PDB file of C-alpha atoms and ligand atoms in Angstrom:
ATOM      1  CA  MET I  38      51.085  38.748 -25.014  1.00 59.00           C
ATOM      2  CA  ASN I  39      47.544  38.644 -24.447  1.00 67.00           C
ATOM      3  CA  HIS I  40      45.746  41.618 -23.263  1.00 82.00           C
ATOM      4  CA  ALA I  41      43.439  43.817 -24.199  1.00 88.00           C
ATOM      5  CA  GLY I  42      45.662  46.968 -24.164  1.00 96.00           C
ATOM      6  CA  LEU I  43      48.632  48.015 -26.033  1.00 97.00           C
ATOM      7  CA  PHE I  44      52.719  48.019 -24.588  1.00 98.00           C
ATOM      8  CA  ILE I  45      55.133  50.563 -25.953  1.00 98.00           C
ATOM      9  CA  SER I  46      58.286  50.238 -24.560  1.00 98.00           C
ATOM     10  CA  PHE I  47      61.158  53.543 -25.457  1.00 98.00           C
ATOM     11  CA  GLU I  48      64.034  52.465 -25.834  1.00 98.00           C
ATOM     12  CA  GLY I  49      68.068  53.753 -27.006  1.00 96.00           C
ATOM     13  CA  ILE I  50      71.154  55.269 -25.720  1.00 92.00           C
ATOM     14  CA  ASP I  51      71.095  57.733 -22.635  1.00 88.00           C
ATOM     15  CA  GLY I  52      70.270  61.236 -23.579  1.00 89.00           C
ATOM     16  CA  SER I  53      68.615  60.081 -26.923  1.00 93.00           C
ATOM     17  CA  GLY I  54      65.118  61.452 -25.857  1.00 95.00           C
ATOM     18  CA  LYS I  55      62.901  58.926 -24.297  1.00 97.00           C
ATOM     19  CA  SER I  56      61.532  59.815 -21.392  1.00 97.00           C
ATOM     20  CA  THR I  57      61.119  63.138 -23.092  1.00 97.00           C
ATOM     21  CA  GLN I  58      58.491  61.275 -26.509  1.00 98.00           C
ATOM     22  CA  ALA I  59      57.093  58.779 -23.982  1.00 98.00           C
ATOM     23  CA  ARG I  60      55.676  62.244 -22.448  1.00 98.00           C
ATOM     24  CA  LEU I  61      54.990  63.849 -24.877  1.00 98.00           C
ATOM     25  CA  LEU I  62      53.366  60.045 -26.393  1.00 98.00           C
ATOM     26  CA  ALA I  63      51.083  59.716 -23.219  1.00 98.00           C
ATOM     27  CA  ASP I  64      49.822  63.383 -23.736  1.00 98.00           C
ATOM     28  CA  HIS I  65      49.301  63.230 -27.535  1.00 98.00           C
ATOM     29  CA  LEU I  66      47.366  59.944 -26.602  1.00 98.00           C
ATOM     30  CA  ARG I  67      45.276  60.981 -23.684  1.00 98.00           C
ATOM     31  CA  SER I  68      44.245  64.057 -25.871  1.00 97.00           C
ATOM     32  CA  LEU I  69      42.708  61.205 -28.237  1.00 96.00           C
ATOM     33  CA  GLY I  70      40.862  59.413 -25.016  1.00 96.00           C
ATOM     34  CA  HIS I  71      43.111  56.850 -24.448  1.00 97.00           C
ATOM     35  CA  ASP I  72      43.665  55.840 -20.665  1.00 97.00           C
ATOM     36  CA  VAL I  73      47.076  55.869 -20.294  1.00 98.00           C
ATOM     37  CA  VAL I  74      49.950  54.830 -18.249  1.00 98.00           C
ATOM     38  CA  LEU I  75      53.392  56.345 -18.510  1.00 98.00           C
ATOM     39  CA  THR I  76      56.309  54.764 -16.541  1.00 98.00           C
ATOM     40  CA  ARG I  77      59.813  52.993 -16.969  1.00 98.00           C
ATOM     41  CA  GLU I  78      62.431  51.258 -15.776  1.00 98.00           C
ATOM     42  CA  PRO I  79      64.131  50.934 -13.750  1.00 98.00           C
ATOM     43  CA  GLY I  80      60.883  51.128 -11.426  1.00 98.00           C
ATOM     44  CA  GLY I  81      57.533  51.909 -11.951  1.00 98.00           C
ATOM     45  CA  SER I  82      56.233  50.574  -9.000  1.00 98.00           C
ATOM     46  CA  PRO I  83      57.352  51.111  -5.055  1.00 98.00           C
ATOM     47  CA  GLY I  84      59.363  47.881  -4.881  1.00 98.00           C
ATOM     48  CA  ALA I  85      61.473  48.517  -8.277  1.00 98.00           C
ATOM     49  CA  GLU I  86      61.929  52.529  -7.551  1.00 98.00           C
ATOM     50  CA  GLU I  87      63.540  50.675  -4.086  1.00 98.00           C
ATOM     51  CA  ILE I  88      65.536  48.475  -6.799  1.00 97.00           C
ATOM     52  CA  ARG I  89      66.408  51.912  -9.064  1.00 97.00           C
ATOM     53  CA  ALA I  90      67.677  53.474  -6.170  1.00 95.00           C
ATOM     54  CA  LEU I  91      70.026  50.746  -4.921  1.00 94.00           C
ATOM     55  CA  VAL I  92      71.111  50.254  -9.214  1.00 93.00           C
ATOM     56  CA  LEU I  93      71.901  53.774 -10.206  1.00 92.00           C
ATOM     57  CA  GLN I  94      73.694  55.294  -6.960  1.00 91.00           C
ATOM     58  CA  GLY I  95      76.203  54.945  -5.004  1.00 89.00           C
ATOM     59  CA  ASP I  96      79.405  52.799  -5.645  1.00 89.00           C
ATOM     60  CA  PRO I  97      78.778  50.791  -8.887  1.00 83.00           C
ATOM     61  CA  ASP I  98      81.362  48.672  -8.486  1.00 88.00           C
ATOM     62  CA  ARG I  99      79.203  47.252  -5.309  1.00 91.00           C
ATOM     63  CA  TRP I 100      77.478  44.596  -7.353  1.00 92.00           C
ATOM     64  CA  SER I 101      78.932  42.106 -10.140  1.00 93.00           C
ATOM     65  CA  ALA I 102      78.218  42.285 -13.279  1.00 93.00           C
ATOM     66  CA  ARG I 103      75.240  39.209 -12.718  1.00 96.00           C
ATOM     67  CA  THR I 104      73.814  40.381  -9.717  1.00 96.00           C
ATOM     68  CA  GLU I 105      72.966  43.477 -11.336  1.00 95.00           C
ATOM     69  CA  ILE I 106      71.252  41.796 -13.863  1.00 97.00           C
ATOM     70  CA  LEU I 107      68.767  39.964 -10.817  1.00 98.00           C
ATOM     71  CA  LEU I 108      68.463  42.848  -9.274  1.00 98.00           C
ATOM     72  CA  PHE I 109      67.009  44.873 -13.178  1.00 98.00           C
ATOM     73  CA  THR I 110      65.032  41.199 -13.695  1.00 98.00           C
ATOM     74  CA  ALA I 111      64.124  41.581  -9.959  1.00 98.00           C
ATOM     75  CA  ALA I 112      62.087  45.135 -10.447  1.00 98.00           C
ATOM     76  CA  ARG I 113      61.266  44.217 -13.256  1.00 98.00           C
ATOM     77  CA  ARG I 114      59.183  41.798 -12.247  1.00 98.00           C
ATOM     78  CA  ASP I 115      57.400  43.698  -9.684  1.00 98.00           C
ATOM     79  CA  HIS I 116      56.402  46.276 -11.759  1.00 98.00           C
ATOM     80  CA  LEU I 117      55.060  44.048 -14.450  1.00 98.00           C
ATOM     81  CA  GLU I 118      53.001  42.007 -11.942  1.00 98.00           C
ATOM     82  CA  ARG I 119      51.851  45.548 -10.081  1.00 98.00           C
ATOM     83  CA  THR I 120      51.487  47.997 -12.947  1.00 98.00           C
ATOM     84  CA  ILE I 121      51.885  46.970 -16.557  1.00 98.00           C
ATOM     85  CA  GLN I 122      49.858  43.824 -15.798  1.00 98.00           C
ATOM     86  CA  PRO I 123      47.015  45.098 -14.407  1.00 98.00           C
ATOM     87  CA  ALA I 124      46.500  48.181 -16.960  1.00 98.00           C
ATOM     88  CA  LEU I 125      47.259  45.937 -20.320  1.00 98.00           C
ATOM     89  CA  ASP I 126      44.154  43.738 -19.021  1.00 97.00           C
ATOM     90  CA  ALA I 127      42.500  46.698 -17.701  1.00 97.00           C
ATOM     91  CA  GLY I 128      42.775  47.902 -21.331  1.00 96.00           C
ATOM     92  CA  LYS I 129      44.581  50.672 -21.048  1.00 97.00           C
ATOM     93  CA  VAL I 130      47.547  51.740 -23.085  1.00 98.00           C
ATOM     94  CA  VAL I 131      51.206  51.123 -21.519  1.00 98.00           C
ATOM     95  CA  ILE I 132      54.357  53.443 -21.638  1.00 98.00           C
ATOM     96  CA  CYS I 133      57.368  52.086 -20.630  1.00 98.00           C
ATOM     97  CA  ASP I 134      60.454  54.734 -20.637  1.00 98.00           C
ATOM     98  CA  ARG I 135      63.186  50.979 -21.019  1.00 98.00           C
ATOM     99  CA  PHE I 136      61.917  47.452 -20.728  1.00 98.00           C
ATOM    100  CA  ALA I 137      63.985  44.667 -21.180  1.00 98.00           C
ATOM    101  CA  ASP I 138      65.675  45.247 -24.107  1.00 98.00           C
ATOM    102  CA  SER I 139      67.827  47.809 -21.505  1.00 97.00           C
ATOM    103  CA  THR I 140      69.237  45.044 -19.567  1.00 97.00           C
ATOM    104  CA  ARG I 141      69.989  42.925 -22.872  1.00 97.00           C
ATOM    105  CA  MET I 142      72.315  46.026 -23.891  1.00 96.00           C
ATOM    106  CA  TYR I 143      73.553  46.896 -20.971  1.00 93.00           C
ATOM    107  CA  GLN I 144      74.173  44.164 -19.152  1.00 94.00           C
ATOM    108  CA  GLY I 145      74.309  41.848 -21.229  1.00 95.00           C
ATOM    109  CA  LEU I 146      77.377  44.020 -23.157  1.00 91.00           C
ATOM    110  CA  SER I 147      78.592  46.474 -20.855  1.00 86.00           C
ATOM    111  CA  ARG I 148      80.884  44.057 -18.663  1.00 87.00           C
ATOM    112  CA  GLY I 149      82.145  41.003 -21.389  1.00 87.00           C
ATOM    113  CA  ASP I 150      78.850  39.064 -23.022  1.00 93.00           C
ATOM    114  CA  LEU I 151      76.363  38.080 -20.612  1.00 96.00           C
ATOM    115  CA  ARG I 152      73.661  38.215 -23.717  1.00 97.00           C
ATOM    116  CA  ALA I 153      72.839  34.723 -22.873  1.00 97.00           C
ATOM    117  CA  GLU I 154      72.035  34.674 -19.358  1.00 98.00           C
ATOM    118  CA  VAL I 155      70.366  38.277 -19.724  1.00 98.00           C
ATOM    119  CA  ASP I 156      68.119  36.031 -21.771  1.00 98.00           C
ATOM    120  CA  LYS I 157      67.152  32.995 -20.514  1.00 98.00           C
ATOM    121  CA  LEU I 158      66.324  34.851 -16.981  1.00 98.00           C
ATOM    122  CA  HIS I 159      64.018  37.012 -18.990  1.00 98.00           C
ATOM    123  CA  GLN I 160      62.462  34.174 -20.299  1.00 98.00           C
ATOM    124  CA  LEU I 161      62.145  32.171 -17.061  1.00 98.00           C
ATOM    125  CA  MET I 162      60.850  35.296 -14.968  1.00 98.00           C
ATOM    126  CA  ILE I 163      59.161  37.519 -17.137  1.00 98.00           C
ATOM    127  CA  GLY I 164      58.444  35.692 -19.955  1.00 97.00           C
ATOM    128  CA  VAL I 165      56.551  39.210 -21.699  1.00 97.00           C
ATOM    129  CA  GLU I 166      58.040  42.031 -24.753  1.00 98.00           C
ATOM    130  CA  PRO I 167      56.157  44.558 -25.671  1.00 98.00           C
ATOM    131  CA  ASP I 168      53.518  44.955 -28.503  1.00 98.00           C
ATOM    132  CA  LEU I 169      55.617  47.791 -29.757  1.00 98.00           C
ATOM    133  CA  THR I 170      58.668  49.052 -28.972  1.00 98.00           C
ATOM    134  CA  VAL I 171      60.189  52.467 -29.846  1.00 98.00           C
ATOM    135  CA  LEU I 172      63.562  52.662 -30.880  1.00 98.00           C
ATOM    136  CA  ILE I 173      65.268  56.488 -30.783  1.00 98.00           C
ATOM    137  CA  ASP I 174      68.450  56.671 -32.459  1.00 98.00           C
ATOM    138  CA  MET I 175      70.933  58.665 -31.916  1.00 94.00           C
ATOM    139  CA  ASP I 176      74.780  59.658 -32.314  1.00 92.00           C
ATOM    140  CA  PRO I 177      76.388  58.958 -28.746  1.00 90.00           C
ATOM    141  CA  ALA I 178      78.601  62.392 -28.820  1.00 88.00           C
ATOM    142  CA  GLN I 179      75.136  63.894 -29.134  1.00 86.00           C
ATOM    143  CA  GLY I 180      73.403  61.503 -26.528  1.00 83.00           C
ATOM    144  CA  LEU I 181      76.180  61.713 -23.849  1.00 79.00           C
ATOM    145  CA  SER I 182      76.296  65.496 -23.993  1.00 80.00           C
ATOM    146  CA  ARG I 183      72.766  65.761 -23.369  1.00 80.00           C
ATOM    147  CA  ALA I 184      72.216  63.402 -20.535  1.00 76.00           C
ATOM    148  CA  LEU I 185      75.600  64.810 -18.681  1.00 74.00           C
ATOM    149  CA  ALA I 186      73.956  68.314 -19.038  1.00 77.00           C
ATOM    150  CA  ARG I 187      71.045  66.959 -16.536  1.00 72.00           C
ATOM    151  CA  GLN I 188      73.498  66.711 -13.973  1.00 63.00           C
ATOM    152  CA  THR I 189      71.527  64.216 -11.799  1.00 65.00           C
ATOM    153  CA  VAL I 190      72.484  61.706  -9.431  1.00 54.00           C
ATOM    154  CA  GLU I 191      71.788  58.612 -11.416  1.00 62.00           C
ATOM    155  CA  GLU I 192      74.751  58.571 -13.087  1.00 54.00           C
ATOM    156  CA  ARG I 193      75.426  54.788 -12.916  1.00 56.00           C
ATOM    157  CA  PHE I 194      76.079  53.848 -17.178  1.00 61.00           C
ATOM    158  CA  GLU I 195      76.654  57.528 -18.159  1.00 56.00           C
ATOM    159  CA  ASP I 196      79.761  57.412 -16.550  1.00 61.00           C
ATOM    160  CA  PHE I 197      80.900  54.333 -18.621  1.00 67.00           C
ATOM    161  CA  GLY I 198      81.503  57.056 -21.686  1.00 70.00           C
ATOM    162  CA  GLU I 199      81.135  57.238 -25.018  1.00 76.00           C
ATOM    163  CA  GLY I 200      82.637  54.340 -26.150  1.00 83.00           C
ATOM    164  CA  LEU I 201      80.035  52.305 -24.442  1.00 84.00           C
ATOM    165  CA  GLN I 202      77.515  54.333 -26.191  1.00 85.00           C
ATOM    166  CA  GLN I 203      79.216  53.228 -29.055  1.00 91.00           C
ATOM    167  CA  ALA I 204      78.486  49.393 -28.236  1.00 91.00           C
ATOM    168  CA  MET I 205      74.749  50.094 -27.032  1.00 92.00           C
ATOM    169  CA  ARG I 206      73.831  51.910 -30.100  1.00 95.00           C
ATOM    170  CA  LYS I 207      75.148  49.093 -32.417  1.00 95.00           C
ATOM    171  CA  GLY I 208      73.318  46.627 -30.263  1.00 96.00           C
ATOM    172  CA  PHE I 209      70.373  48.105 -30.176  1.00 98.00           C
ATOM    173  CA  LEU I 210      70.714  48.961 -34.278  1.00 98.00           C
ATOM    174  CA  ALA I 211      70.943  44.895 -34.247  1.00 97.00           C
ATOM    175  CA  LEU I 212      67.815  44.140 -31.896  1.00 97.00           C
ATOM    176  CA  ALA I 213      65.765  46.058 -34.144  1.00 98.00           C
ATOM    177  CA  ASP I 214      67.151  43.594 -37.070  1.00 98.00           C
ATOM    178  CA  ASP I 215      66.064  40.704 -34.549  1.00 97.00           C
ATOM    179  CA  PHE I 216      62.786  41.579 -33.240  1.00 97.00           C
ATOM    180  CA  ALA I 217      61.494  43.450 -36.112  1.00 98.00           C
ATOM    181  CA  GLU I 218      57.756  42.785 -35.664  1.00 97.00           C
ATOM    182  CA  ARG I 219      57.713  44.945 -32.859  1.00 98.00           C
ATOM    183  CA  PHE I 220      60.517  47.627 -33.175  1.00 98.00           C
ATOM    184  CA  VAL I 221      60.623  50.868 -34.826  1.00 98.00           C
ATOM    185  CA  THR I 222      63.254  52.812 -35.692  1.00 98.00           C
ATOM    186  CA  ILE I 223      63.404  56.730 -35.188  1.00 98.00           C
ATOM    187  CA  ASP I 224      65.889  59.273 -36.109  1.00 98.00           C
ATOM    188  CA  GLY I 225      66.618  61.588 -32.055  1.00 97.00           C
ATOM    189  CA  GLY I 226      68.810  63.879 -33.580  1.00 95.00           C
ATOM    190  CA  ARG I 227      65.693  66.034 -34.565  1.00 96.00           C
ATOM    191  CA  ALA I 228      63.964  68.940 -33.630  1.00 96.00           C
ATOM    192  CA  ILE I 229      61.435  67.512 -30.147  1.00 97.00           C
ATOM    193  CA  GLU I 230      57.783  68.147 -32.185  1.00 98.00           C
ATOM    194  CA  THR I 231      59.611  66.153 -35.653  1.00 98.00           C
ATOM    195  CA  VAL I 232      60.713  62.864 -33.719  1.00 98.00           C
ATOM    196  CA  ALA I 233      57.283  63.298 -31.929  1.00 98.00           C
ATOM    197  CA  THR I 234      55.241  63.704 -35.014  1.00 98.00           C
ATOM    198  CA  ASP I 235      57.198  60.542 -35.912  1.00 98.00           C
ATOM    199  CA  VAL I 236      56.877  58.526 -32.567  1.00 98.00           C
ATOM    200  CA  GLN I 237      52.833  58.981 -33.234  1.00 98.00           C
ATOM    201  CA  GLN I 238      52.540  57.307 -36.489  1.00 97.00           C
ATOM    202  CA  ALA I 239      54.430  54.407 -35.617  1.00 97.00           C
ATOM    203  CA  VAL I 240      51.625  53.864 -32.579  1.00 97.00           C
ATOM    204  CA  SER I 241      48.608  55.161 -34.140  1.00 94.00           C
ATOM    205  CA  ALA I 242      48.804  52.001 -36.569  1.00 88.00           C
ATOM    206  CA  ARG I 243      48.036  50.063 -33.547  1.00 90.00           C
ATOM    207  CA  LEU I 244      46.386  51.832 -31.280  1.00 87.00           C
ATOM    208  CA  PRO I 245      42.951  49.413 -29.861  1.00 72.00           C
ATOM    209  CA  CYS I 246      39.776  51.312 -31.365  1.00 62.00           C
TER     210      CYS I 246
HETATM  211  P1  ADP S 284      66.379  59.835 -22.052  1.00 76.55           P
HETATM  212  O1  ADP S 284      65.445  59.533 -21.349  1.00 76.55           O
HETATM  213  O2  ADP S 284      66.534  59.374 -23.573  1.00 76.55           O
HETATM  214  O3  ADP S 284      67.727  60.193 -21.589  1.00 76.55           O
HETATM  215  P2  ADP S 284      65.607  62.743 -22.174  1.00 76.55           P
HETATM  216  O4  ADP S 284      64.529  62.665 -22.731  1.00 76.55           O
HETATM  217  O5  ADP S 284      65.846  62.976 -20.649  1.00 76.55           O
HETATM  218  O6  ADP S 284      66.517  61.248 -22.743  1.00 76.55           O
HETATM  219  O7  ADP S 284      66.592  63.974 -22.612  1.00 76.55           O
HETATM  220  C1  ADP S 284      67.519  64.544 -22.231  1.00 76.55           C
HETATM  221  C2  ADP S 284      68.236  66.091 -22.781  1.00 76.55           C
HETATM  222  O8  ADP S 284      68.029  66.456 -24.106  1.00 76.55           O
HETATM  223  C3  ADP S 284      66.971  66.809 -21.862  1.00 76.55           C
HETATM  224  O9  ADP S 284      67.847  68.091 -21.474  1.00 76.55           O
HETATM  225  C4  ADP S 284      65.854  66.796 -22.729  1.00 76.55           C
HETATM  226  O10 ADP S 284      65.152  68.142 -22.782  1.00 76.55           O
HETATM  227  C5  ADP S 284      67.042  67.365 -23.903  1.00 76.55           C
HETATM  228  N1  ADP S 284      66.384  66.300 -25.826  1.00 76.55           N
HETATM  229  C6  ADP S 284      65.295  65.524 -25.423  1.00 76.55           C
HETATM  230  N2  ADP S 284      65.036  65.348 -27.089  1.00 76.55           N
HETATM  231  C7  ADP S 284      65.638  66.969 -27.887  1.00 76.55           C
HETATM  232  C8  ADP S 284      65.864  66.771 -29.051  1.00 76.55           C
HETATM  233  N3  ADP S 284      65.330  66.293 -29.619  1.00 76.55           N
HETATM  234  N4  ADP S 284      66.427  68.028 -29.548  1.00 76.55           N
HETATM  235  C9  ADP S 284      67.791  68.645 -28.656  1.00 76.55           C
HETATM  236  N5  ADP S 284      67.239  68.556 -26.796  1.00 76.55           N
HETATM  237  C10 ADP S 284      66.153  67.239 -26.915  1.00 76.55           C
HETATM  238  P1  TYD S 285      67.033  55.671 -17.574  1.00 76.55           P
HETATM  239  O1  TYD S 285      66.649  56.810 -16.129  1.00 76.55           O
HETATM  240  O2  TYD S 285      66.200  55.666 -18.831  1.00 76.55           O
HETATM  241  O3  TYD S 285      68.859  56.794 -17.778  1.00 76.55           O
HETATM  242  P2  TYD S 285      68.198  58.091 -19.170  1.00 76.55           P
HETATM  243  O4  TYD S 285      67.352  58.837 -19.182  1.00 76.55           O
HETATM  244  O5  TYD S 285      69.872  58.132 -18.860  1.00 76.55           O
HETATM  245  O6  TYD S 285      68.204  57.089 -20.895  1.00 76.55           O
HETATM  246  O7  TYD S 285      68.047  54.898 -16.824  1.00 76.55           O
HETATM  247  C1  TYD S 285      68.782  54.878 -15.814  1.00 76.55           C
HETATM  248  C2  TYD S 285      69.943  53.905 -16.613  1.00 76.55           C
HETATM  249  O8  TYD S 285      69.334  52.527 -16.132  1.00 76.55           O
HETATM  250  C3  TYD S 285      70.467  53.786 -18.044  1.00 76.55           C
HETATM  251  O9  TYD S 285      71.570  54.323 -17.744  1.00 76.55           O
HETATM  252  C4  TYD S 285      70.205  52.677 -18.918  1.00 76.55           C
HETATM  253  C5  TYD S 285      70.225  51.928 -17.105  1.00 76.55           C
HETATM  254  N1  TYD S 285      69.439  50.615 -17.174  1.00 76.55           N
HETATM  255  C6  TYD S 285      70.258  49.430 -17.338  1.00 76.55           C
HETATM  256  O10 TYD S 285      71.395  49.127 -17.358  1.00 76.55           O
HETATM  257  N2  TYD S 285      69.660  48.066 -17.326  1.00 76.55           N
HETATM  258  C7  TYD S 285      68.059  47.845 -16.954  1.00 76.55           C
HETATM  259  O11 TYD S 285      67.814  47.181 -17.440  1.00 76.55           O
HETATM  260  C8  TYD S 285      67.466  49.248 -17.068  1.00 76.55           C
HETATM  261  C9  TYD S 285      65.807  49.304 -17.563  1.00 76.55           C
HETATM  262  C10 TYD S 285      68.197  50.442 -16.775  1.00 76.55           C
END
């Protein structure tokens, strides 16, 4: 991707600590003087946040798996146009809590094998990958208990239970192998500060001066 800034995504199963680590990394980079945009998916722009409410709240069965791929991709397109691309063009560091790898896993795996369709739509409508993807790897039982302890209204995928989280973990590790040039995998089952130090190290080598 051609831009002056740095595009970092965080990926991993629900409750693995992505949001915590994304926030800590943003604080750290700001303290070093970088201009940072901390954002998330689904969401990250007003239109995409509206789509977030549609896909993460209410009766999950009102969307088919393929409709869901379109909704997540529509949200991503808006987020890319209005938030991510302008920030990267301005030389900022963009830290995104989930990006297209989440669609590859959740929509690509959770209700049959739709990965090829996810990839085709991504290529057609998004066509952008992060410069660096931090995979926070985590034992699914631990991740699920952390995620459920939060008690939010957005429980769309947490409800699928531990079996799906196991498949997601395996899938994310396989993605990290497939896209080894942009992925770094970090053990999330440790103290928050220990994980944060590893994240900082992984990012420091790729920072613009
Ligand atoms: P995610 O964004 O991956 O779903 P969060 O960052 O929201 O995960 O973390 C889920 C919950 O677990 C939060 O309550 C958070 O405070 C807690 N948490 C995050 N990282 C750790 C950690 N390394 N050890 C213990 N608890 C953690
Ligand atoms: P998020 O708020 O990151 O959840 P968590 O903090 O529990 O990890 O994401 C909300 C849910 O949306 C999460 O269960 C994963 C799902 N999701 C998809 O299914 N497809 C996608 O493309 C994205 C970005 C998220």
